[in-house]
Tab-separated table of C-alpha atoms in Angstrom:
chain	number	residue	atom	x	y	z
A	17	UNK	CA	0.000	0.000	0.000
A	18	UNK	CA	1.585	3.306	-1.039
A	19	UNK	CA	2.052	6.339	1.136
A	20	UNK	CA	0.929	9.660	-0.358
A	21	UNK	CA	3.394	12.495	0.261
A	22	UNK	CA	2.549	16.127	-0.320
A	23	UNK	CA	5.157	18.831	0.323
A	24	UNK	CA	3.961	22.424	0.111
A	25	UNK	CA	5.749	25.731	0.778
A	26	UNK	CA	4.224	29.222	0.654
A	27	UNK	CA	5.631	29.583	-2.887
A	28	UNK	CA	4.672	26.283	-4.479
A	29	UNK	CA	3.690	22.633	-4.313
A	30	UNK	CA	7.105	20.951	-4.181
A	31	UNK	CA	6.019	17.321	-4.428
A	32	UNK	CA	2.796	15.286	-4.597
A	33	UNK	CA	3.070	11.558	-5.325
A	34	UNK	CA	3.045	8.079	-3.801
A	35	UNK	CA	6.246	7.076	-1.988
A	36	UNK	CA	7.588	4.058	-0.114
A	37	UNK	CA	8.587	5.952	3.052
A	38	UNK	CA	9.320	9.429	4.418
A	39	UNK	CA	11.835	10.498	7.055
A	40	UNK	CA	11.508	13.991	8.519
A	41	UNK	CA	13.007	15.932	11.438
A	42	UNK	CA	10.267	16.873	13.897
A	43	UNK	CA	10.387	18.916	17.081
A	44	UNK	CA	10.757	15.674	19.055
A	45	UNK	CA	13.339	14.023	16.784
A	46	UNK	CA	13.586	12.182	13.496
A	47	UNK	CA	10.454	10.335	12.394
A	48	UNK	CA	10.399	7.586	9.772
A	49	UNK	CA	6.954	7.154	8.308
A	50	UNK	CA	5.785	4.018	6.518
A	51	UNK	CA	2.315	3.075	5.246
A	52	UNK	CA	-0.183	2.514	8.091
A	53	UNK	CA	1.740	4.876	10.401
A	54	UNK	CA	-0.106	6.126	13.468
A	55	UNK	CA	-1.629	9.596	13.137
A	56	UNK	CA	0.849	12.368	13.931
A	57	UNK	CA	1.018	16.143	13.936
A	58	UNK	CA	4.318	17.817	14.771
A	59	UNK	CA	6.291	20.980	14.208
A	60	UNK	CA	9.264	20.613	11.867
A	61	UNK	CA	12.830	21.420	12.838
A	62	UNK	CA	15.388	22.343	10.205
A	63	UNK	CA	16.563	19.053	8.735
A	64	UNK	CA	16.754	16.766	5.762
A	65	UNK	CA	13.515	15.196	4.584
A	66	UNK	CA	14.116	11.931	2.742
A	67	UNK	CA	11.593	10.001	0.710
A	68	UNK	CA	11.883	6.912	-1.436
A	69	UNK	CA	10.067	6.662	-4.746
A	70	UNK	CA	10.377	3.275	-6.463
A	71	UNK	CA	13.612	2.558	-4.619
A	72	UNK	CA	15.281	5.912	-5.404
A	73	UNK	CA	15.844	8.144	-2.387
A	74	UNK	CA	15.435	11.905	-2.693
A	75	UNK	CA	16.597	14.371	-0.055
A	76	UNK	CA	15.360	17.907	0.569
A	77	UNK	CA	16.504	20.557	3.048
A	78	UNK	CA	13.338	21.503	4.924
A	79	UNK	CA	12.880	24.424	7.273
A	80	UNK	CA	10.005	25.291	9.577
A	81	UNK	CA	6.366	24.348	9.363
A	82	UNK	CA	4.454	21.211	10.253
A	83	UNK	CA	4.014	17.584	9.284
A	84	UNK	CA	0.717	15.737	9.525
A	85	UNK	CA	0.296	11.991	9.083
A	86	UNK	CA	-3.249	10.776	8.636
A	87	UNK	CA	-4.174	7.349	7.247
A	88	UNK	CA	-1.713	6.799	4.406
A	89	UNK	CA	-1.112	10.487	3.689
A	90	UNK	CA	1.785	12.664	4.825
A	91	UNK	CA	1.333	16.409	4.445
A	92	UNK	CA	4.409	18.577	4.941
A	93	UNK	CA	3.697	22.296	5.155
A	94	UNK	CA	7.160	23.845	5.263
A	95	UNK	CA	8.572	27.358	5.198
A	96	UNK	CA	11.064	26.104	2.602
A	97	UNK	CA	12.053	22.842	0.904
A	98	UNK	CA	15.092	22.721	-1.386
A	99	UNK	CA	16.862	20.022	-3.366
A	100	UNK	CA	20.673	19.982	-3.270
A	101	UNK	CA	20.959	21.328	-6.809
A	102	UNK	CA	18.829	24.363	-5.879
A	103	UNK	CA	21.063	25.428	-2.980
A	104	UNK	CA	23.688	28.116	-3.476
A	105	UNK	CA	26.502	26.768	-1.295
A	106	UNK	CA	28.270	30.137	-0.944
A	107	UNK	CA	25.008	31.765	0.125
A	108	UNK	CA	24.332	28.986	2.642
A	109	UNK	CA	27.823	29.386	4.116
A	110	UNK	CA	27.286	33.142	4.441
A	111	UNK	CA	23.937	32.519	6.177
A	112	UNK	CA	25.664	30.137	8.583
A	113	UNK	CA	28.424	32.651	9.347
A	114	UNK	CA	25.893	35.410	9.986
A	115	UNK	CA	23.805	33.098	12.189
A	116	UNK	CA	26.894	32.078	14.193
A	117	UNK	CA	27.722	35.744	14.771
A	118	UNK	CA	24.123	36.528	15.754
A	119	UNK	CA	24.051	33.509	18.068
A	120	UNK	CA	27.096	34.718	19.980
A	121	UNK	CA	25.411	38.128	20.351
A	122	UNK	CA	22.081	36.779	21.667
A	123	UNK	CA	23.520	33.987	23.812
A	124	UNK	CA	22.637	35.984	26.921
A	125	UNK	CA	19.313	37.156	25.463
A	126	UNK	CA	15.835	35.747	25.768
A	127	UNK	CA	15.033	32.124	25.058
A	128	UNK	CA	12.878	33.125	22.053
A	129	UNK	CA	15.733	35.090	20.468
A	130	UNK	CA	18.167	32.265	21.098
A	131	UNK	CA	15.836	29.645	19.606
A	132	UNK	CA	15.159	31.747	16.497
A	133	UNK	CA	18.869	32.224	15.830
A	134	UNK	CA	19.566	28.553	16.607
A	135	UNK	CA	16.963	27.570	13.973
A	136	UNK	CA	18.645	29.889	11.432
A	137	UNK	CA	22.009	28.296	12.227
A	138	UNK	CA	20.597	24.767	11.951
A	139	UNK	CA	18.835	25.569	8.671
A	140	UNK	CA	22.007	26.987	7.121
A	141	UNK	CA	24.011	23.982	8.323
A	142	UNK	CA	21.452	21.553	6.857
A	143	UNK	CA	21.565	23.377	3.500
A	144	UNK	CA	25.374	23.176	3.489
A	145	UNK	CA	25.275	19.487	4.420
A	146	UNK	CA	22.843	18.649	1.617
A	147	UNK	CA	24.529	20.813	-1.035
A	148	UNK	CA	27.944	19.374	-0.108
A	149	UNK	CA	26.661	15.829	-0.530
A	150	UNK	CA	27.482	14.811	3.022
């Protein structure tokens, strides 16, 4: 029985097809989703979403949003979702450097500020990881 995966960002529908499995980074850790998975709703953390379509794995850098699993459907509503070939590595490295600088400046700040900058740092690092092929 296939698993329907739909990935949507504010700009576009990134993917909508049947897959074998999905792995996504949620607020409580990495979740691997197979057909007949228990219902789930979770916030997304910056990470690499992987899905398998007919044995071929595809990886996307995903940032922010939510994942919902219901019956045999996985809906990912993300702030962004990028394939490795769409990532500008130099830009991602610059984003990481700026986030590292900002993190050192807000380290003594509020928890909300720290978390926001930490998410920016994680997202840039994930983009670099995916674009570098690591």
